[in-house]
């Protein structure tokens, strides 16, 4: 979508959208803006074993020895279901369908334009991993994979809203996490009361 159309519709919407909603959009952050980065491990048995905050991405490591009654099992099942959420490459769709996805699923971006910007940043010296990192830091998404027999989800470029000392993470308009951090950021707590402790100098993958 061209910038002049975005500007036009932005002016129209600003007349109908409450000012506090506009202010919230303007206050949106990304994962790289969080005051805590690095690897955090849960302090009790839980379906989510650990969280890695790295640049504009969040890696959610699963406990590979789950029982049906393990705390957090429902959350792991939610991530599995959410992983199949439709986030199409909009350039292959008609204008009407693009608008519907952008509006209903809170996809405030056009992948064709984003990939063009990424392509302009690629140099011959970059590795495939470097290029993938560029994409993951710019394009919202959720991915599931294994590495060294460790299953995990990768959340790319989630939107973050700060409310006081808490940080809400959203992806495709869906609330994923709310985190509160200790003063020195060695502990973080999620919306369900689960606590994760910072482990310095460790990268789990």
Tab-separated table of C-alpha atoms in Angstrom:
chain	number	residue	atom	x	y	z
A	1	UNK	CA	0.000	0.000	0.000
A	2	UNK	CA	1.354	3.393	-0.938
A	3	UNK	CA	2.225	5.892	1.770
A	4	UNK	CA	-0.217	8.534	0.550
A	5	UNK	CA	-3.128	6.130	1.054
A	6	UNK	CA	-1.930	5.231	4.538
A	7	UNK	CA	-1.702	8.927	5.371
A	8	UNK	CA	-5.177	9.595	3.982
A	9	UNK	CA	-6.793	6.769	5.903
A	10	UNK	CA	-4.817	7.703	9.014
A	11	UNK	CA	-6.366	11.171	8.933
A	12	UNK	CA	-9.863	9.752	8.470
A	13	UNK	CA	-9.463	7.176	11.250
A	14	UNK	CA	-8.056	9.778	13.629
A	15	UNK	CA	-11.422	11.516	13.567
A	16	UNK	CA	-13.220	8.402	14.846
A	17	UNK	CA	-10.642	6.564	16.987
A	18	UNK	CA	-10.409	7.675	20.637
A	19	UNK	CA	-7.257	9.646	21.409
A	20	UNK	CA	-6.113	7.144	24.047
A	21	UNK	CA	-6.101	4.407	21.378
A	22	UNK	CA	-3.926	6.516	19.098
A	23	UNK	CA	-1.584	7.282	21.976
A	24	UNK	CA	-1.304	3.552	22.757
A	25	UNK	CA	-0.370	2.800	19.139
A	26	UNK	CA	2.237	5.547	19.186
A	27	UNK	CA	3.656	4.121	22.428
A	28	UNK	CA	4.139	0.640	20.942
A	29	UNK	CA	7.586	-0.851	21.472
A	30	UNK	CA	9.369	-3.917	20.125
A	31	UNK	CA	11.080	-6.819	21.897
A	32	UNK	CA	14.460	-5.124	21.492
A	33	UNK	CA	13.155	-2.249	23.656
A	34	UNK	CA	12.571	-4.478	26.698
A	35	UNK	CA	14.839	-3.707	29.679
A	36	UNK	CA	15.646	-7.410	30.012
A	37	UNK	CA	17.532	-9.485	27.439
A	38	UNK	CA	19.105	-12.928	27.542
A	39	UNK	CA	18.068	-16.360	28.798
A	40	UNK	CA	15.594	-16.892	31.648
A	41	UNK	CA	14.737	-20.297	33.141
A	42	UNK	CA	11.539	-21.115	35.022
A	43	UNK	CA	12.012	-21.568	38.749
A	44	UNK	CA	9.456	-24.404	39.022
A	45	UNK	CA	8.181	-27.306	36.925
A	46	UNK	CA	6.330	-25.819	33.992
A	47	UNK	CA	5.513	-26.617	30.375
A	48	UNK	CA	7.638	-23.627	29.370
A	49	UNK	CA	11.204	-24.412	30.371
A	50	UNK	CA	12.840	-21.122	29.468
A	51	UNK	CA	12.624	-17.848	27.573
A	52	UNK	CA	15.343	-16.253	25.474
A	53	UNK	CA	15.028	-12.560	24.625
A	54	UNK	CA	17.373	-11.772	21.762
A	55	UNK	CA	17.197	-8.631	19.653
A	56	UNK	CA	13.650	-8.420	18.259
A	57	UNK	CA	12.794	-12.056	18.943
A	58	UNK	CA	11.554	-14.238	21.782
A	59	UNK	CA	12.383	-17.945	21.912
A	60	UNK	CA	10.038	-20.062	24.048
A	61	UNK	CA	11.668	-23.353	25.070
A	62	UNK	CA	9.338	-26.232	25.907
A	63	UNK	CA	9.761	-28.860	28.578
A	64	UNK	CA	10.212	-32.018	26.495
A	65	UNK	CA	9.067	-34.303	29.333
A	66	UNK	CA	5.525	-33.079	29.808
A	67	UNK	CA	2.700	-34.722	31.673
A	68	UNK	CA	-0.961	-33.918	31.125
A	69	UNK	CA	-1.143	-32.244	34.525
A	70	UNK	CA	2.057	-30.207	34.124
A	71	UNK	CA	1.422	-26.528	34.946
A	72	UNK	CA	1.414	-24.478	31.762
A	73	UNK	CA	0.289	-27.364	29.564
A	74	UNK	CA	-2.721	-25.364	28.382
A	75	UNK	CA	-0.443	-22.482	27.451
A	76	UNK	CA	1.785	-24.799	25.401
A	77	UNK	CA	-1.335	-26.066	23.622
A	78	UNK	CA	-2.386	-22.467	22.918
A	79	UNK	CA	1.001	-21.792	21.296
A	80	UNK	CA	0.590	-24.916	19.171
A	81	UNK	CA	-2.816	-23.719	17.977
A	82	UNK	CA	-1.644	-20.154	17.468
A	83	UNK	CA	1.279	-21.409	15.381
A	84	UNK	CA	-1.183	-22.218	12.594
A	85	UNK	CA	-2.586	-18.663	12.591
A	86	UNK	CA	-2.927	-17.347	9.019
A	87	UNK	CA	-0.459	-14.576	8.215
A	88	UNK	CA	-0.319	-14.566	4.409
A	89	UNK	CA	2.051	-12.756	2.092
A	90	UNK	CA	-0.451	-10.080	1.170
A	91	UNK	CA	0.949	-9.252	-2.248
A	92	UNK	CA	-0.721	-12.379	-3.660
A	93	UNK	CA	-4.192	-11.253	-2.582
A	94	UNK	CA	-6.692	-8.804	-4.022
A	95	UNK	CA	-6.929	-5.312	-2.530
A	96	UNK	CA	-10.179	-6.202	-0.753
A	97	UNK	CA	-8.747	-9.304	0.880
A	98	UNK	CA	-5.570	-7.433	1.873
A	99	UNK	CA	-7.632	-4.758	3.594
A	100	UNK	CA	-9.673	-7.377	5.417
A	101	UNK	CA	-6.576	-9.128	6.790
A	102	UNK	CA	-4.933	-5.844	7.733
A	103	UNK	CA	-8.054	-4.728	9.593
A	104	UNK	CA	-9.314	-7.926	11.215
A	105	UNK	CA	-5.965	-9.474	12.138
A	106	UNK	CA	-4.182	-6.250	13.075
A	107	UNK	CA	-1.537	-6.804	10.386
A	108	UNK	CA	-0.297	-3.268	10.202
A	109	UNK	CA	2.237	-3.951	7.488
A	110	UNK	CA	2.510	-5.053	3.881
A	111	UNK	CA	4.998	-7.883	3.484
A	112	UNK	CA	5.856	-6.921	-0.082
A	113	UNK	CA	7.097	-3.514	1.043
A	114	UNK	CA	8.905	-4.925	4.081
A	115	UNK	CA	10.758	-7.574	2.065
A	116	UNK	CA	11.794	-4.925	-0.444
A	117	UNK	CA	13.345	-2.892	2.372
A	118	UNK	CA	15.117	-5.995	3.682
A	119	UNK	CA	16.451	-6.858	0.212
A	120	UNK	CA	18.059	-3.425	-0.015
A	121	UNK	CA	20.029	-4.143	3.175
A	122	UNK	CA	21.500	-7.451	1.990
A	123	UNK	CA	25.183	-7.460	1.005
A	124	UNK	CA	27.254	-10.225	-0.645
A	125	UNK	CA	29.182	-10.732	2.599
A	126	UNK	CA	26.092	-11.767	4.535
A	127	UNK	CA	25.477	-15.397	5.428
A	128	UNK	CA	22.085	-17.069	5.163
A	129	UNK	CA	21.782	-16.743	8.942
A	130	UNK	CA	22.448	-12.998	8.713
A	131	UNK	CA	19.695	-12.594	6.125
A	132	UNK	CA	17.265	-14.697	8.156
A	133	UNK	CA	18.010	-12.515	11.195
A	134	UNK	CA	17.158	-9.417	9.168
A	135	UNK	CA	13.824	-10.974	8.231
A	136	UNK	CA	13.002	-12.168	11.744
A	137	UNK	CA	13.780	-8.771	13.229
A	138	UNK	CA	11.398	-7.044	10.789
A	139	UNK	CA	8.568	-9.464	9.937
A	140	UNK	CA	6.127	-10.566	12.683
A	141	UNK	CA	5.683	-14.318	12.887
A	142	UNK	CA	5.598	-17.447	15.027
A	143	UNK	CA	7.650	-20.536	14.137
A	144	UNK	CA	8.164	-23.959	15.701
A	145	UNK	CA	11.302	-26.049	15.408
A	146	UNK	CA	13.790	-28.356	17.188
A	147	UNK	CA	17.482	-27.867	17.748
A	148	UNK	CA	19.681	-30.319	19.639
A	149	UNK	CA	16.470	-32.200	20.537
A	150	UNK	CA	15.102	-29.051	22.181
A	151	UNK	CA	11.647	-27.972	20.906
A	152	UNK	CA	10.885	-24.273	20.913
A	153	UNK	CA	8.748	-21.542	19.422
A	154	UNK	CA	10.250	-18.431	17.926
A	155	UNK	CA	8.222	-15.229	18.200
A	156	UNK	CA	9.478	-12.660	15.710
A	157	UNK	CA	8.881	-8.932	16.070
A	158	UNK	CA	6.059	-8.946	18.570
A	159	UNK	CA	4.520	-5.604	19.512
A	160	UNK	CA	5.139	-4.491	23.093
A	161	UNK	CA	3.033	-2.074	25.146
A	162	UNK	CA	4.327	-0.752	28.444
A	163	UNK	CA	1.972	-0.059	31.335
A	164	UNK	CA	3.885	1.101	34.371
A	165	UNK	CA	6.330	-1.666	35.257
A	166	UNK	CA	4.651	-4.306	33.093
A	167	UNK	CA	5.164	-5.114	29.426
A	168	UNK	CA	2.449	-6.676	27.254
A	169	UNK	CA	3.510	-8.711	24.218
A	170	UNK	CA	1.098	-8.976	21.271
A	171	UNK	CA	1.390	-10.798	17.954
A	172	UNK	CA	-1.181	-10.404	15.171
A	173	UNK	CA	-3.434	-8.616	17.650
A	174	UNK	CA	-3.335	-11.559	20.097
A	175	UNK	CA	-2.057	-11.060	23.649
A	176	UNK	CA	0.762	-13.507	24.364
A	177	UNK	CA	2.480	-12.438	27.565
A	178	UNK	CA	2.550	-9.779	30.234
A	179	UNK	CA	5.915	-9.544	31.988
A	180	UNK	CA	6.990	-7.732	35.116
A	181	UNK	CA	10.674	-7.468	35.899
A	182	UNK	CA	12.608	-7.156	39.144
A	183	UNK	CA	14.583	-3.972	39.689
A	184	UNK	CA	17.857	-5.516	38.499
A	185	UNK	CA	16.071	-7.609	35.819
A	186	UNK	CA	17.342	-10.930	37.194
A	187	UNK	CA	13.771	-12.166	37.625
A	188	UNK	CA	10.711	-11.753	35.441
A	189	UNK	CA	7.157	-12.870	36.166
A	190	UNK	CA	4.440	-13.575	33.599
A	191	UNK	CA	0.684	-12.966	33.793
A	192	UNK	CA	0.087	-16.400	35.346
A	193	UNK	CA	2.536	-15.782	38.186
A	194	UNK	CA	5.312	-17.973	36.760
A	195	UNK	CA	8.784	-16.701	37.630
A	196	UNK	CA	11.820	-16.943	35.360
A	197	UNK	CA	15.384	-16.374	36.542
A	198	UNK	CA	18.130	-14.853	34.405
A	199	UNK	CA	21.020	-17.212	33.636
A	200	UNK	CA	24.030	-15.113	32.537
A	201	UNK	CA	26.394	-16.291	29.839
A	202	UNK	CA	24.164	-19.073	28.517
A	203	UNK	CA	22.649	-19.346	25.070
A	204	UNK	CA	20.455	-22.451	24.843
A	205	UNK	CA	20.859	-23.044	21.109
